[in-house]
Short mmCIF file of C-alpha atoms in Angstrom, two decimals:
data_model
loop_
_atom_site.label_atom_id
_atom_site.label_comp_id
_atom_site.label_asym_id
_atom_site.label_seq_id
_atom_site.Cartn_x
_atom_site.Cartn_y
_atom_site.Cartn_z
CA MET J 1 85.79 115.44 100.91
CA PRO J 2 85.81 118.29 98.29
CA ILE J 3 85.61 116.95 94.74
CA ARG J 4 87.34 119.59 92.61
CA LYS J 5 87.75 117.60 89.39
CA LYS J 6 84.42 116.30 88.14
CA GLY J 7 84.24 114.24 84.97
CA ASP J 8 80.70 113.90 83.58
CA VAL J 9 79.96 110.71 81.62
CA GLU J 10 76.68 110.57 79.70
CA ILE J 11 75.34 107.01 79.42
CA LYS J 12 72.44 106.47 77.00
CA THR J 13 70.94 103.02 76.47
CA SER J 14 71.11 101.93 72.82
CA PRO J 15 70.69 98.68 70.85
CA LYS J 16 73.47 99.80 68.47
CA GLY J 17 76.23 98.25 70.54
CA ALA J 18 78.60 99.51 73.20
CA GLN J 19 80.25 102.55 71.63
CA VAL J 20 83.51 103.93 73.04
CA LYS J 21 83.04 107.51 74.19
CA GLN J 22 86.15 109.71 74.35
CA THR J 23 85.64 111.92 77.39
CA GLY J 24 88.85 113.90 76.97
CA TYR J 25 89.40 113.85 80.74
CA THR J 26 92.89 113.63 82.19
CA PHE J 27 93.47 112.98 85.87
CA TYR J 28 96.81 113.07 87.68
CA SER J 29 98.51 110.93 90.31
CA TYR J 30 98.40 113.87 92.75
CA ASP J 31 94.59 114.19 92.53
CA LYS J 32 94.12 112.45 95.87
CA ASN J 33 90.49 112.44 97.14
CA SER J 34 89.58 115.20 94.68
CA ALA J 35 88.72 113.49 91.36
CA ALA J 36 85.47 111.71 90.53
CA LEU J 37 83.39 110.45 87.62
CA TYR J 38 79.73 111.51 87.55
CA PHE J 39 77.47 109.22 85.51
CA ASN J 40 74.20 110.46 84.01
CA PHE J 41 72.06 107.53 82.85
CA ARG J 42 69.39 108.01 80.15
CA GLU J 43 66.88 105.74 78.46
CA GLU J 44 66.82 105.33 74.68
CA ASN J 45 64.12 108.03 74.43
CA GLY J 46 66.24 110.46 76.44
CA GLU J 47 64.30 110.12 79.69
CA PRO J 48 66.35 109.77 82.92
CA THR J 49 66.91 106.19 84.11
CA ASP J 50 65.38 105.42 87.52
CA LEU J 51 68.19 103.95 89.64
CA ALA J 52 66.06 103.37 92.75
CA ASN J 53 66.27 99.59 92.42
CA ALA J 54 69.48 99.38 90.40
CA THR J 55 73.03 98.27 91.14
CA ILE J 56 75.86 99.83 89.11
CA ARG J 57 78.93 97.80 88.23
CA LEU J 58 82.12 99.19 86.73
CA VAL J 59 85.13 97.49 85.17
CA PHE J 60 88.27 99.47 84.29
CA VAL J 61 91.10 98.26 82.05
CA LEU J 62 94.43 100.04 82.56
CA ASN J 63 97.62 98.71 80.96
CA ASP J 64 95.97 95.31 80.38
CA GLU J 65 95.04 95.10 84.07
CA LYS J 66 91.38 94.78 85.08
CA ILE J 67 90.15 96.83 88.04
CA THR J 68 86.69 96.08 89.45
CA PRO J 69 85.46 98.51 92.13
CA LYS J 70 83.14 97.34 94.88
CA THR J 71 79.50 98.25 94.27
CA ASP J 72 79.45 100.08 97.63
CA ASP J 73 82.09 102.49 96.27
CA ILE J 74 79.76 103.54 93.43
CA GLU J 75 77.33 105.98 95.03
CA ILE J 76 73.88 106.56 93.56
CA TRP J 77 73.84 110.33 93.93
CA LEU J 78 70.23 110.86 92.85
CA ALA J 79 68.06 107.85 92.01
CA VAL J 80 65.97 110.19 89.87
CA PRO J 81 67.25 111.68 87.54
CA GLY J 82 69.68 108.77 87.33
CA THR J 83 72.94 110.22 88.62
CA ALA J 84 75.79 108.26 90.24
CA ARG J 85 79.29 109.09 91.43
CA TYR J 86 82.57 107.17 91.63
CA ILE J 87 85.53 108.76 93.40
CA ILE J 88 88.73 107.63 91.67
CA PRO J 89 90.83 105.90 94.34
CA GLU J 90 94.48 106.64 95.03
CA SER J 91 95.38 103.08 94.03
CA MET J 92 94.18 103.74 90.46
CA LEU J 93 95.69 107.22 90.24
CA GLY J 94 99.07 105.68 91.07
CA ARG J 95 99.10 104.01 87.63
CA GLU J 96 99.77 105.91 84.41
CA GLY J 97 98.06 105.27 81.08
CA LYS J 98 94.82 105.21 79.11
CA VAL J 99 91.82 103.83 81.01
CA THR J 100 88.81 102.18 79.36
CA GLY J 101 85.75 101.98 81.57
CA TYR J 102 82.83 99.55 81.12
CA VAL J 103 79.44 100.28 82.69
CA TYR J 104 76.75 97.74 83.62
CA LEU J 105 73.35 98.03 85.30
CA GLU J 106 71.58 95.31 87.29
CA PHE J 107 67.96 95.75 88.39
CA SER J 108 66.02 94.12 91.22
CA ASP J 109 63.64 92.42 88.75
CA GLY J 110 66.54 90.33 87.44
CA SER J 111 67.21 92.33 84.25
CA HIS J 112 70.64 93.77 83.46
CA THR J 113 72.26 95.73 80.63
CA ASP J 114 75.65 96.57 79.15
CA GLU J 115 75.60 100.39 79.08
CA GLY J 116 78.71 101.03 77.00
CA ARG J 117 82.33 102.13 77.30
CA PHE J 118 84.27 105.35 77.81
CA THR J 119 87.92 106.36 78.14
CA PHE J 120 90.06 108.82 80.09
CA GLU J 121 93.75 109.20 80.92
CA ILE J 122 95.84 109.14 84.08
CA LYS J 123 99.19 110.92 84.05
CA GLN J 124 102.03 111.14 86.52
CA SER J 125 102.21 114.44 88.41
CA MET J 126 105.50 116.33 88.16
CA ILE J 127 105.79 116.48 91.94
CA THR J 128 105.84 112.68 92.11
CA ASP J 129 109.00 112.41 89.97
CA MET J 130 110.84 115.67 90.66
CA LEU J 131 110.01 116.35 94.30
CA PRO J 132 109.75 113.05 96.15
CA GLU J 133 110.57 114.72 99.46
CA ALA J 134 107.74 117.19 98.96
CA GLY J 135 105.41 114.29 98.23
CA GLU J 136 106.46 112.58 101.43
CA GLN J 137 105.96 115.81 103.36
CA TYR J 138 102.47 116.10 101.89
CA VAL J 139 101.60 112.63 103.16
CA LYS J 140 103.13 113.43 106.54
CA ASP J 141 101.15 116.67 106.82
CA PHE J 142 97.97 114.85 105.86
CA GLU J 143 98.55 112.22 108.56
CA ASP J 144 99.18 114.97 111.13
CA ILE J 145 95.92 116.65 110.21
CA LYS J 146 94.09 113.33 110.35
CA ALA J 147 95.46 112.74 113.86
CA GLU J 148 94.28 116.19 114.95
CA VAL J 149 90.82 115.53 113.53
CA GLN J 150 90.66 112.19 115.35
CA GLU J 151 91.67 113.89 118.61
CA ALA J 152 88.95 116.50 118.12
CA ALA J 153 86.42 113.75 117.36
CA ASP J 154 87.36 111.91 120.56
CA GLY J 155 86.89 115.14 122.50
CA ALA J 156 83.48 115.65 120.90
CA LYS J 157 82.44 112.11 121.84
CA GLU J 158 83.48 112.74 125.46
CA THR J 159 81.43 115.95 125.50
CA ILE J 160 78.42 114.08 124.12
CA ASN J 161 78.74 111.44 126.85
CA GLN J 162 78.86 114.16 129.51
CA LYS J 163 75.76 115.81 128.04
CA VAL J 164 73.89 112.50 128.01
CA THR J 165 74.75 112.02 131.71
CA GLU J 166 73.67 115.57 132.55
CA ILE J 167 70.38 115.11 130.72
CA SER J 168 69.74 111.82 132.53
CA ASP J 169 70.51 113.44 135.91
CA THR J 170 68.21 116.37 135.12
CA SER J 171 65.40 114.00 134.13
CA ASP J 172 65.81 111.89 137.32
CA SER J 173 65.83 115.06 139.43
CA ALA J 174 62.56 116.22 137.88
CA ILE J 175 60.93 112.83 138.49
CA SER J 176 62.19 112.82 142.10
CA LYS J 177 60.68 116.25 142.68
CA VAL J 178 57.32 115.07 141.35
CA ASN J 179 57.31 111.95 143.54
CA GLN J 180 58.31 113.97 146.64
CA VAL J 181 55.48 116.43 146.09
CA ALA J 182 53.05 113.56 145.58
CA ASP J 183 54.19 111.77 148.77
CA ASP J 184 53.95 114.96 150.82
CA THR J 185 50.51 115.62 149.41
CA ILE J 186 49.17 112.15 150.29
CA LYS J 187 50.58 112.54 153.82
CA THR J 188 48.86 115.92 154.20
CA ALA J 189 45.57 114.46 153.01
CA SER J 190 45.78 111.51 155.44
CA GLU J 191 46.49 113.78 158.43
CA ALA J 192 43.60 116.00 157.49
CA LYS J 193 41.15 113.08 157.35
CA SER J 194 41.98 112.11 160.97
CA ASP J 195 40.17 115.19 162.23
CA VAL J 196 37.31 115.63 159.75
CA GLN J 197 35.09 117.87 161.92
CA SER J 198 37.64 120.42 163.04
CA LYS J 199 39.90 120.52 159.98
CA ALA J 200 37.59 119.91 157.01
CA ASP J 201 38.19 123.32 155.46
CA GLU J 202 41.94 123.13 156.13
CA ALA J 203 42.21 119.65 154.55
CA SER J 204 40.31 120.75 151.47
CA TYR J 205 42.59 123.75 151.09
CA SER J 206 45.75 121.62 151.52
CA ILE J 207 44.62 119.10 148.91
CA ASP J 208 43.81 121.80 146.37
CA GLU J 209 47.19 123.47 146.89
CA ALA J 210 49.03 120.14 146.70
CA VAL J 211 47.33 119.24 143.43
CA LYS J 212 48.43 122.58 142.01
CA SER J 213 52.00 121.93 143.19
CA THR J 214 51.96 118.45 141.68
CA GLU J 215 50.66 119.76 138.37
CA SER J 216 53.38 122.43 138.41
CA ALA J 217 56.05 119.80 138.99
CA ARG J 218 54.55 117.72 136.19
CA ASP J 219 54.79 120.67 133.82
CA GLU J 220 58.41 121.19 134.90
CA ALA J 221 59.24 117.55 134.13
CA ILE J 222 57.60 117.74 130.71
CA GLU J 223 59.40 121.01 129.94
CA THR J 224 62.73 119.52 131.01
CA MET J 225 62.30 116.56 128.64
CA THR J 226 61.06 118.76 125.80
CA GLU J 227 64.06 121.09 126.03
CA LEU J 228 66.64 118.33 125.61
CA ASP J 229 69.23 119.08 122.93
CA TYR J 230 67.10 119.23 119.78
CA SER J 231 69.90 118.20 117.44
CA ASN J 232 70.36 115.00 119.45
CA ARG J 233 66.72 114.02 119.79
CA ASN J 234 65.33 110.94 118.08
CA LEU J 235 62.74 111.95 115.46
CA LEU J 236 61.36 108.40 115.27
CA THR J 237 58.67 107.03 117.58
CA GLY J 238 58.19 103.42 118.56
CA THR J 239 61.90 102.55 118.65
CA SER J 240 63.55 100.52 121.41
CA SER J 241 66.85 99.43 122.91
CA GLU J 242 65.50 95.85 122.91
CA TRP J 243 66.24 93.59 119.93
CA GLU J 244 63.39 93.25 117.42
CA GLU J 245 63.51 90.14 115.23
CA PHE J 246 62.58 90.07 111.53
CA SER J 247 61.93 87.38 108.94
CA PHE J 248 61.33 88.74 105.43
CA SER J 249 61.75 87.89 101.75
CA GLY J 250 61.44 91.36 100.16
CA PHE J 251 64.03 94.13 100.17
CA THR J 252 62.91 95.64 103.50
CA SER J 253 61.01 94.97 106.71
CA GLY J 254 59.42 97.32 109.22
CA PHE J 255 58.86 100.94 108.24
CA MET J 256 57.92 104.30 109.79
CA THR J 257 56.45 107.11 107.67
CA TYR J 258 56.34 110.83 108.49
CA SER J 259 55.73 114.08 106.67
CA LEU J 260 58.35 116.83 106.94
CA ASP J 261 55.83 118.92 108.90
CA GLN J 262 55.36 116.13 111.45
CA LEU J 263 59.09 116.04 112.12
CA GLY J 264 59.62 119.80 111.99
CA LEU J 265 62.02 119.44 109.06
CA LYS J 266 62.59 121.28 105.79
CA VAL J 267 64.33 120.73 102.48
CA GLY J 268 68.08 121.18 102.90
CA ASP J 269 68.25 119.84 106.46
CA THR J 270 70.89 117.15 106.97
CA LEU J 271 69.67 113.87 108.48
CA THR J 272 71.55 110.90 109.91
CA TYR J 273 69.83 107.52 110.26
CA ALA J 274 71.41 104.77 112.37
CA ALA J 275 70.55 101.40 113.92
CA GLU J 276 72.33 98.41 115.40
CA ILE J 277 71.87 95.27 113.26
CA ASP J 278 72.43 91.62 114.19
CA ASN J 279 73.21 89.59 111.05
CA THR J 280 74.03 86.34 112.90
CA LYS J 281 70.50 84.94 112.90
CA ASP J 282 70.55 83.19 109.53
CA GLU J 283 73.05 80.47 108.64
CA SER J 284 71.72 79.82 105.12
CA ASN J 285 70.99 83.30 103.73
CA LEU J 286 74.30 85.20 103.84
CA LEU J 287 73.18 88.53 102.35
CA PRO J 288 74.45 91.71 104.05
CA LEU J 289 72.01 94.01 105.87
CA SER J 290 71.70 97.76 106.36
CA ILE J 291 69.26 100.54 107.25
CA LEU J 292 67.37 102.54 104.60
CA ALA J 293 65.33 105.74 104.52
CA ASN J 294 63.56 106.97 101.37
CA PHE J 295 62.63 110.55 100.45
CA TYR J 296 59.32 110.77 98.56
CA GLY J 297 57.73 113.61 96.64
CA GLU J 298 54.28 114.13 95.14
CA GLU J 299 52.31 110.99 94.21
CA GLY J 300 54.80 108.78 96.05
CA LYS J 301 57.67 109.52 93.67
CA LEU J 302 61.01 108.31 95.06
CA ILE J 303 63.52 111.18 94.96
CA SER J 304 66.50 109.91 96.90
CA ARG J 305 67.46 107.77 99.89
CA ILE J 306 69.75 107.30 102.88
CA LYS J 307 71.64 104.00 102.64
CA GLY J 308 73.64 102.81 105.63
CA ASN J 309 76.86 100.84 105.52
CA GLN J 310 76.34 97.09 105.19
CA ILE J 311 76.63 94.62 108.07
CA LYS J 312 77.99 91.36 106.68
CA SER J 313 76.68 87.89 107.49
CA ASN J 314 77.72 86.55 110.93
CA GLU J 315 78.44 90.10 112.14
CA LYS J 316 76.79 92.67 114.40
CA GLY J 317 77.31 96.40 114.05
CA MET J 318 75.97 99.90 113.48
CA SER J 319 74.59 100.78 110.05
CA ILE J 320 74.73 104.56 109.54
CA GLY J 321 73.87 106.85 106.62
CA THR J 322 73.69 110.65 106.15
CA ARG J 323 72.08 112.84 103.48
CA GLU J 324 70.46 116.24 102.96
CA ILE J 325 66.71 116.33 102.39
CA PRO J 326 66.43 116.88 98.60
CA GLU J 327 64.23 119.40 96.84
CA GLY J 328 60.64 118.21 96.38
CA THR J 329 60.55 115.95 99.44
CA ILE J 330 57.25 115.86 101.34
CA LYS J 331 57.53 112.50 103.10
CA ILE J 332 60.23 110.32 104.70
CA GLN J 333 59.91 106.54 105.11
CA ALA J 334 62.48 104.86 107.37
CA TYR J 335 62.92 101.09 107.12
CA LYS J 336 64.19 99.09 110.09
CA VAL J 337 66.25 96.62 108.05
CA ARG J 338 67.15 96.14 104.36
CA LYS J 339 68.85 93.43 102.30
CA THR J 340 70.32 93.72 98.83
CA GLU J 341 68.21 91.12 96.99
CA THR J 342 64.62 89.85 96.98
CA ASN J 343 65.48 86.20 97.09
CA ASP J 344 64.96 83.65 99.89
CA ARG J 345 63.60 84.59 103.29
CA LYS J 346 66.10 86.27 105.62
CA LYS J 347 66.22 86.26 109.42
CA ALA J 348 67.69 89.22 111.28
CA ALA J 349 67.38 91.44 114.35
CA ALA J 350 67.77 95.18 114.89
CA ARG J 351 67.43 97.79 117.62
CA LYS J 352 68.21 101.39 118.60
CA HIS J 353 66.82 102.98 115.42
CA LYS J 354 67.46 106.73 115.47
CA LEU J 355 66.80 109.46 112.89
CA GLN J 356 68.27 112.82 113.88
CA LYS J 357 69.35 116.15 112.46
CA GLY J 358 73.03 116.63 111.73
CA ASN J 359 75.95 114.80 110.19
CA TYR J 360 76.74 112.41 113.03
CA ALA J 361 75.00 109.54 114.82
CA THR J 362 74.82 109.91 118.61
CA TYR J 363 73.75 107.53 121.37
CA TRP J 364 70.25 106.11 121.03
CA THR J 365 67.46 107.72 123.03
CA PRO J 366 63.69 107.33 122.66
CA ASN J 367 61.61 110.17 121.30
CA PRO J 368 61.16 112.77 124.11
CA SER J 369 57.36 112.50 123.92
CA GLU J 370 57.61 108.77 124.65
CA ILE J 371 59.88 109.31 127.65
CA VAL J 372 57.19 111.42 129.34
CA THR J 373 54.22 109.32 128.25
CA GLN J 374 55.53 105.90 129.15
CA ASP J 375 57.22 106.52 132.46
CA GLN J 376 57.11 109.87 134.17
CA TYR J 377 53.64 110.83 133.04
CA ASN J 378 52.11 107.58 134.36
CA LYS J 379 53.63 108.26 137.78
CA LEU J 380 52.19 111.76 137.73
CA VAL J 381 48.74 110.48 136.80
CA ASN J 382 48.77 107.94 139.65
CA ALA J 383 49.89 110.53 142.19
CA ILE J 384 47.25 113.06 141.23
CA THR J 385 44.49 110.43 140.98
CA ASN J 386 45.23 109.34 144.55
CA LEU J 387 44.47 112.90 145.61
CA GLY J 388 41.09 112.81 143.95
CA GLY J 389 42.27 115.06 141.14
CA SER J 390 42.51 114.42 137.39
CA VAL J 391 44.92 115.12 134.58
#
């Protein structure tokens, strides 16, 4: 969503007490999905606060009513240099008056701080009072647009399913062609051996030609798998559609590390990371779970991260997150499962991990190189070896 009204709030840690900061910002009831507060956290010495292992909590007081947003609604925009964003919800904009906001930080090592207070105002838009019909029409138009977007999304999903089927059929056809060539070759070799004296030269020639044909079909199969839709391909290796179980006490378990060069990526590319998580394995530890991918710069410095939506205890579901590769990134580390606290040991399961280019998560597929290596390529090796050849 486009954020057109951005209110910057500077938060500097100080032992002098929580001072009220007048921001001078005024938001209006009509600012739907377009107004946000951007927090810039600083240490006492002016250095940026590292939010990599921090949780931000906000409390708003409006007309003597306390409003406490969910921590998931407060987005850590850049862990370094300590920037976070909170989009002001429509439910708050519907109230008029002076708002006092309270900011708190909680860190993974157990420490937490009161970061101070700030104020802003919310006023009623003229259109809300004077033109109620226009307001209703606005909502109606928005709902119509949302319905059209949903219809387009459904069409896109259907197209993706068709493409997946076509790719699968193409792959099976290539494998079938390889196997047919191999079977015909073995048959030719067997017939030739039945008359060694009279057909020795002919048999040798047939085998050589068959090996060439088999190698050509192998190359065709590999090329077919390599040319699958690049935007849909899984950049991760070693993933599976089978459930993998985890038991861990830290924040994360299971990780895969790649350089941007290894993945053929560059700064500015948009990545989506997704996995299916089973959070029904642990009856005592009820923490939510999600996926996580970190972007690292020089000397292992954490720059930013992809955080998926949380899967609550006793639930199964897809955890998905999207983000552009930030400036300075040289390495990506994708974790298979993450919990929000480093407390007692947690049991969980996950599968179908997929990191891909683009803004949307598509159906899980293994990395194309693994498809050839683990299945088709083994069949090719066996067929050619039976002919006395080598790969």
